[in-house]
mmCIF file of C-alpha atoms in Angstrom:
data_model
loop_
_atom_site.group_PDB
_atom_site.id
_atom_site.type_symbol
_atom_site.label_atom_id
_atom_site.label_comp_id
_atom_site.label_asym_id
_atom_site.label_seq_id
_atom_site.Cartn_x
_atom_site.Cartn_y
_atom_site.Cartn_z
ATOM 1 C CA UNK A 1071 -0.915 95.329 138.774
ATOM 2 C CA UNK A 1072 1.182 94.058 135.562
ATOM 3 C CA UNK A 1073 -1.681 91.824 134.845
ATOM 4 C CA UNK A 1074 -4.327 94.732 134.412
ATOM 5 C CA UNK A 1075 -2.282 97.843 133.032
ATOM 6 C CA UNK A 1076 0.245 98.256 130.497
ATOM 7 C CA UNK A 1077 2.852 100.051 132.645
ATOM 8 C CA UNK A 1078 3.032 98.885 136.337
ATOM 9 C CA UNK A 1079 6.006 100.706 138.021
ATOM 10 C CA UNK A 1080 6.719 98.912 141.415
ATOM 11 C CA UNK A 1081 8.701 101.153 144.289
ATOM 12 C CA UNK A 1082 9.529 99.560 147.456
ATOM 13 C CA UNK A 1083 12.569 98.734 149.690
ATOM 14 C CA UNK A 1084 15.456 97.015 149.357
ATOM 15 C CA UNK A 1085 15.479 93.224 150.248
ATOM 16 C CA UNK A 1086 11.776 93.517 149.538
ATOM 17 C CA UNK A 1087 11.491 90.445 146.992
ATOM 18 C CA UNK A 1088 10.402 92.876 144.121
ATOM 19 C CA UNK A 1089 12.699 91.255 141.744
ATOM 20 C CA UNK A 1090 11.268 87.996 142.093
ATOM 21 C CA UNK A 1091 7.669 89.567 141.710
ATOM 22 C CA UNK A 1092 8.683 90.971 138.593
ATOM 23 C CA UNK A 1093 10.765 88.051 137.438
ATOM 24 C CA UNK A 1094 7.672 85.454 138.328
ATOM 25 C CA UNK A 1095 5.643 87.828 135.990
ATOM 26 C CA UNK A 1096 8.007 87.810 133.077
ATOM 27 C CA UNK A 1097 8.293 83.803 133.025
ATOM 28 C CA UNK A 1098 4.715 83.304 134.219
ATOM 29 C CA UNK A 1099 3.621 85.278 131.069
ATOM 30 C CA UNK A 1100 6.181 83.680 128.803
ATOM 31 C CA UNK A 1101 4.194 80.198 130.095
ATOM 32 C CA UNK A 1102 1.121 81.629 129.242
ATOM 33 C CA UNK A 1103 1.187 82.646 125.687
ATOM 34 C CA UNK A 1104 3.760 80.527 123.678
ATOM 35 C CA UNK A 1105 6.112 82.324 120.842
ATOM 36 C CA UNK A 1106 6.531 85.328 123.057
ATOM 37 C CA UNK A 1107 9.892 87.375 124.376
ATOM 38 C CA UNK A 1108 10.565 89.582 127.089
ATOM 39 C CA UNK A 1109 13.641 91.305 128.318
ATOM 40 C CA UNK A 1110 14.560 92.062 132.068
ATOM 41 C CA UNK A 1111 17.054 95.024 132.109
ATOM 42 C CA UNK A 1112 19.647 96.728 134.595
ATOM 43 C CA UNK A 1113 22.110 98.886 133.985
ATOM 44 C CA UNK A 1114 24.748 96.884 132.606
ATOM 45 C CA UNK A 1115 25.337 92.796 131.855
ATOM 46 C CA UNK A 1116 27.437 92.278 135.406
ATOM 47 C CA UNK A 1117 24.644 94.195 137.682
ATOM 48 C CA UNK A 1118 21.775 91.872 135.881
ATOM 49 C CA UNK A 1119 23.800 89.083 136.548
ATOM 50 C CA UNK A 1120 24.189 89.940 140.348
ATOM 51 C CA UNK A 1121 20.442 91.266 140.837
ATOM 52 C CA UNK A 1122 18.664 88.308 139.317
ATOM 53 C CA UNK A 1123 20.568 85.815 137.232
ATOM 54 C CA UNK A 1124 23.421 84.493 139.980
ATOM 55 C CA UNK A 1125 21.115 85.802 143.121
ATOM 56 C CA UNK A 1126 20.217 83.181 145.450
ATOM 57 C CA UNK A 1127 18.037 82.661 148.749
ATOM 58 C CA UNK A 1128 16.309 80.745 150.987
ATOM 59 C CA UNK A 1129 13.200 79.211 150.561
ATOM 60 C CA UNK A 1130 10.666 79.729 153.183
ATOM 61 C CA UNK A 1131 9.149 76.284 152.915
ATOM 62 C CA UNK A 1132 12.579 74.031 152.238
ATOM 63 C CA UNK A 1133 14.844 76.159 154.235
ATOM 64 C CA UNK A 1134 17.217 75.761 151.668
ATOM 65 C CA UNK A 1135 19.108 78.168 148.943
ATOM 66 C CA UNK A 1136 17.620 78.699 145.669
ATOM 67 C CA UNK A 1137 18.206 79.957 142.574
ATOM 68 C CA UNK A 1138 15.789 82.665 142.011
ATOM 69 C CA UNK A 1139 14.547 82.785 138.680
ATOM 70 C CA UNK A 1140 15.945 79.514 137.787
ATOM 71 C CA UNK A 1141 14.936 77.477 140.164
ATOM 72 C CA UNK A 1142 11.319 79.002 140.180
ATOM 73 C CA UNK A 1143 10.812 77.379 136.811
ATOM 74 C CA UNK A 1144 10.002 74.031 136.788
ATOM 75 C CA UNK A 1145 13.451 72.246 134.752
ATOM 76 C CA UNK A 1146 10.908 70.771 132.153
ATOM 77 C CA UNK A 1147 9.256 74.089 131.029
ATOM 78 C CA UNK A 1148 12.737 76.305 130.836
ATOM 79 C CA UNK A 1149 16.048 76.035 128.929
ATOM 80 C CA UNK A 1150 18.791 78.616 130.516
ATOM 81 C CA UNK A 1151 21.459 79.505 128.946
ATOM 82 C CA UNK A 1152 24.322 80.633 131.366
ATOM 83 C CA UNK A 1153 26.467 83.139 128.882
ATOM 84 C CA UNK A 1154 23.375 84.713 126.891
ATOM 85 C CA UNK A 1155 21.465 84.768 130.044
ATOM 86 C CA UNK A 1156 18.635 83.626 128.203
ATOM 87 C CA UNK A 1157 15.878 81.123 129.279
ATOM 88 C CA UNK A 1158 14.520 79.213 126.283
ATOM 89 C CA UNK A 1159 10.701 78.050 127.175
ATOM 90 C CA UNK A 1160 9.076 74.815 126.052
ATOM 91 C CA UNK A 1161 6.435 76.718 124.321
ATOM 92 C CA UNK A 1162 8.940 78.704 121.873
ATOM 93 C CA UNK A 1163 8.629 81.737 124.331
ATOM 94 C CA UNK A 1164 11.976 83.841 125.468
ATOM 95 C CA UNK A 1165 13.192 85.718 128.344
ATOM 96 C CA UNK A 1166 16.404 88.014 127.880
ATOM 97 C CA UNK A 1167 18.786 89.041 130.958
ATOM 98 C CA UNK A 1168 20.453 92.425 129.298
ATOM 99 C CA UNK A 1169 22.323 95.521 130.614
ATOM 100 C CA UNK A 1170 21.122 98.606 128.823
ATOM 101 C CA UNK A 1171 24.592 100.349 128.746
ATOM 102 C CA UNK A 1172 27.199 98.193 127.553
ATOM 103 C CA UNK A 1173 31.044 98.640 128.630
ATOM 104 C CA UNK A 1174 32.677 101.227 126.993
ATOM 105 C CA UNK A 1175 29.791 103.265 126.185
ATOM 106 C CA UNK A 1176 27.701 105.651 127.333
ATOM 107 C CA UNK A 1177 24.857 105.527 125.597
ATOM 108 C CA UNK A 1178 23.046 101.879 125.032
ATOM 109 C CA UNK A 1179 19.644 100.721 124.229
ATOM 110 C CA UNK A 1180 17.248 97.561 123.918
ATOM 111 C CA UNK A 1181 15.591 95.596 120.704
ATOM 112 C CA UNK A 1182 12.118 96.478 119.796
ATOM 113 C CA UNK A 1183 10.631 92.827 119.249
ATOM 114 C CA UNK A 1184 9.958 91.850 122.994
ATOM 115 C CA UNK A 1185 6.207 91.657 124.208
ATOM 116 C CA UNK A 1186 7.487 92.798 127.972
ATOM 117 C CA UNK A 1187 9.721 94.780 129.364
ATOM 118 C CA UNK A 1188 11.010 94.962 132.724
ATOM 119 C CA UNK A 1189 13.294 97.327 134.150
ATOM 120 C CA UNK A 1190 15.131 96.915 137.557
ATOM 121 C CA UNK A 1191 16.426 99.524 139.995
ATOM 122 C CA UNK A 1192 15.429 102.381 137.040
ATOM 123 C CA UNK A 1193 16.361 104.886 139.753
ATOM 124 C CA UNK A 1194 20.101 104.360 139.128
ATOM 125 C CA UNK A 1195 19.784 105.105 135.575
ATOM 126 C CA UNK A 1196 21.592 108.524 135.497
ATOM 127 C CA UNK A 1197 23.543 108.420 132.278
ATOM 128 C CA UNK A 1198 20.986 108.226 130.241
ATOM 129 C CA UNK A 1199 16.939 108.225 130.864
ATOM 130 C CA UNK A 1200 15.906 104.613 129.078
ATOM 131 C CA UNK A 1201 12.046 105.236 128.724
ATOM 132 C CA UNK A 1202 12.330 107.718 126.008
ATOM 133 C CA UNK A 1203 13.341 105.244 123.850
ATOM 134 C CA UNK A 1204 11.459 102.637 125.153
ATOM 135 C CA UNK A 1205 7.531 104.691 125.319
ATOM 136 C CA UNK A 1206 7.714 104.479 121.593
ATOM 137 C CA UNK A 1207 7.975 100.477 121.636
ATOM 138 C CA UNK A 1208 5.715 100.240 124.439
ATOM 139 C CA UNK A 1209 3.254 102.238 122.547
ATOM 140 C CA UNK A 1210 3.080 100.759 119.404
ATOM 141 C CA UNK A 1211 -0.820 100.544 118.027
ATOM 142 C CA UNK A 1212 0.294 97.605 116.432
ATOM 143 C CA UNK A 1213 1.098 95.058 119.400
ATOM 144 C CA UNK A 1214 0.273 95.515 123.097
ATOM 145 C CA UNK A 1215 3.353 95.325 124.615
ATOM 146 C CA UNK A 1216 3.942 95.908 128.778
ATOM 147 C CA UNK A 1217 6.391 98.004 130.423
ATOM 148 C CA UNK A 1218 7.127 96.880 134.010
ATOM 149 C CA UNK A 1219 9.335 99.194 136.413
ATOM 150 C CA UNK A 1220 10.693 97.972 140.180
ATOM 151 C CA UNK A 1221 13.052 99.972 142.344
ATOM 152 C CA UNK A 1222 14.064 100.990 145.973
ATOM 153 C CA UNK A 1223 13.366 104.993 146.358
ATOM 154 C CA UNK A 1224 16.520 106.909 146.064
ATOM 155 C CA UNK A 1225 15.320 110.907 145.967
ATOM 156 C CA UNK A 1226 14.222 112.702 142.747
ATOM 157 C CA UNK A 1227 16.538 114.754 141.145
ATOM 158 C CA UNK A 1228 17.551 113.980 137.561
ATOM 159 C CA UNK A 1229 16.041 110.498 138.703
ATOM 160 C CA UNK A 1230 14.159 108.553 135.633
ATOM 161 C CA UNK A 1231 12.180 106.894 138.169
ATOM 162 C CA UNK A 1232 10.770 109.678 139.084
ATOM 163 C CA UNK A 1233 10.036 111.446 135.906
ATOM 164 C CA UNK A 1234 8.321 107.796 134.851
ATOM 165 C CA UNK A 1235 6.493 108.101 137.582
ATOM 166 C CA UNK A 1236 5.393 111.920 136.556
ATOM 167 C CA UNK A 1237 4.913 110.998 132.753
ATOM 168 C CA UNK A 1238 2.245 108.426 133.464
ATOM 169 C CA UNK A 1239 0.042 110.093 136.234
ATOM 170 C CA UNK A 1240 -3.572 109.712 135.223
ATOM 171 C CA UNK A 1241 -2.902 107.714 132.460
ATOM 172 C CA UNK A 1242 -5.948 104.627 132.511
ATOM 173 C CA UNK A 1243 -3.223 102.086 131.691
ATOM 174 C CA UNK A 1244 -0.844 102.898 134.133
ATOM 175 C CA UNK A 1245 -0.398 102.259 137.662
ATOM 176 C CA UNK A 1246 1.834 103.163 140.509
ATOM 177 C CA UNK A 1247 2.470 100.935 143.965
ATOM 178 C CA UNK A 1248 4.657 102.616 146.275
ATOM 179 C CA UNK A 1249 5.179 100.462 149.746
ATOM 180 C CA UNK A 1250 7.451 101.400 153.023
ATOM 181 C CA UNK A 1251 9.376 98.231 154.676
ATOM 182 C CA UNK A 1252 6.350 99.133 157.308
ATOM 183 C CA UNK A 1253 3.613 98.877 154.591
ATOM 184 C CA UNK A 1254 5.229 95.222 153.957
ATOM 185 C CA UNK A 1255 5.559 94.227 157.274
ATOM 186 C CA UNK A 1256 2.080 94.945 158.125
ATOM 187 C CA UNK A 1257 0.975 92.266 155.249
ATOM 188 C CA UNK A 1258 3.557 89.976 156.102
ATOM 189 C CA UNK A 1259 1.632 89.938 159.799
ATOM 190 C CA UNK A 1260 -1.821 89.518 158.713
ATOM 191 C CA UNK A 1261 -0.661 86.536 156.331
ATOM 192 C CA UNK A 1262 0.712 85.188 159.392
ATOM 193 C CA UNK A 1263 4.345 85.738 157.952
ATOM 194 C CA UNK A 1264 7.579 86.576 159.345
ATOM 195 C CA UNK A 1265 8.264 90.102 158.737
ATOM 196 C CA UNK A 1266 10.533 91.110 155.798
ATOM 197 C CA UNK A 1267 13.316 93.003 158.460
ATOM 198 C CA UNK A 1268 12.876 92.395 162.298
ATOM 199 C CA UNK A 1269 11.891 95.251 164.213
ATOM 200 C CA UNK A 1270 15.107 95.108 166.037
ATOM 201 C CA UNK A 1271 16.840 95.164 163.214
ATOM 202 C CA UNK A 1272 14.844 98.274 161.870
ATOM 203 C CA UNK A 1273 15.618 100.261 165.165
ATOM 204 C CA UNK A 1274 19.458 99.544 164.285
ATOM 205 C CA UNK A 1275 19.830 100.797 160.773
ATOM 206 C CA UNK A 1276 17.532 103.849 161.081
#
C-alpha cells in the first residue's frame, strides 16, 4: 500500500503488529534510496518511546525478545542514537522518533525536510488535528514526499483519523486498509500461522 500511493492510512486492532509494518517501511525505504529522512510521530516524545523505540517482543522464529525497530536492522546498516531517538543509516539516510506536542504546550508541529512521514495511533490526536499542517508538506510539487497513517479504531467524533480518512476518499494516490482482529486471523490461518489473539481469548474480552 505505502509502496504504490502517496498516503496509505492503515486501521486495524490493537496488538496487530501495524507498528512494525510501518516502521519496516520507514527503514526499508531509508535503505533504499541513500541521503533520505523520515520521521515516525506520536503524540508526544514518552508515548513514541513506549510504542516503538523501547517496545519489545518475541520473535516467532528465535523465540526470543527483540527490539523492534532496532533489532530489525541489521547493526552494520543502522546507527541509533538512544536520546535523539534517531537511527543514522550507512547510506547518509535518517529516521526521526518525535512527539508532535511537546510538554508544556498545546500546540506542536513537525519539520518540513523529511521524504516520509508516519503517524501512529492518529486517532488520539484530539488537541490539535496534525494533517493540516502536514497536507501542505506532503503535497509539495516540488518533491514526492509519503504520508503514512496506522491506528486501532476508536469512534469518529472530532477524531483526525477519521476526517483523514474523509479528506482523501477518491483521491488516485490514496488508499485506505481497514482490517478486524477476524480479518487478520483469517490470513494468519491460510499462511499456516498462529492467530494474532486465540479464539478463547477473543470470547473473554468481548
Amino acid at each position: 500500500m505505502w509502496r504504490s500511493n502517496r498516503i496509505g492510512i492503515g486501521v486495524l486492532p490493537r496488538q496487530s503488529g501495524k507498528d512494525v509494518g510501518a516502521s519496516m517501511e520507514q527503514c526499508e525505504a531509508r535503505l533504499r534510496t541513500p541521503k533520505t529522512t523520515g520521521v515516525y510521530i506520536s503524540l508526544n516524545n514518552p508515548t513514541i518511546r513506549d510504542i516503538l523505540w523501547d517496545k519489545t517482543y518475541v520473535d516467532p522464529a528465535t523465540k526470543q525478545y527483540v527490539r523492534m525497530l532496532q533489532d530489525n536492522v541489521p547493526a552494520e546498516l543502522a546507527d541509533w542514537k538512544d536520546t535523539m531517538m534517531t537511527g543514522a543509516f550507512s547510506n547518509y539516510s535518517r529516521l526521526k522518533l518525535q512527539g508532535y506536542f511537546q510538554s508544556g504546550q498545546d500546540k506542536g508541529g513537525v519539520g518540513s525536510s523529511f521524504q516520509d512521514y508516519t503517524i501512529t495511533e492518529l486517532a488520539l490526536f484530539f488537541r490539535e488535528d496534525p494533517i493540516p499542517r502536514l497536507m501542505p508538506i506532503i503535497e509539495n510539487e516540488h518533491e514526492r514526499k509519503r504520508l503514512m497513517a496506522v491506528s486501532t479504531p476508536r469512534g469518529k467524533r472530532r477524531n483526525p483519523l477519521w476526517q483523514l480518512m474523509q479528506s482523501v476518499e477518491g483521491r488516485a494516490d490514496a488508499k485506505v486498509i481497514t482490517r478486524t482482529i477476524d480479518d487478520l486471523n483469517e490470513m494468519m490461518r491460510r499462511d499456516g500461522q498462529p492467530p494474532v489473539i486465540t479464539q478463547e481469548r477473543l470470547d473473554q474480552i468481548r
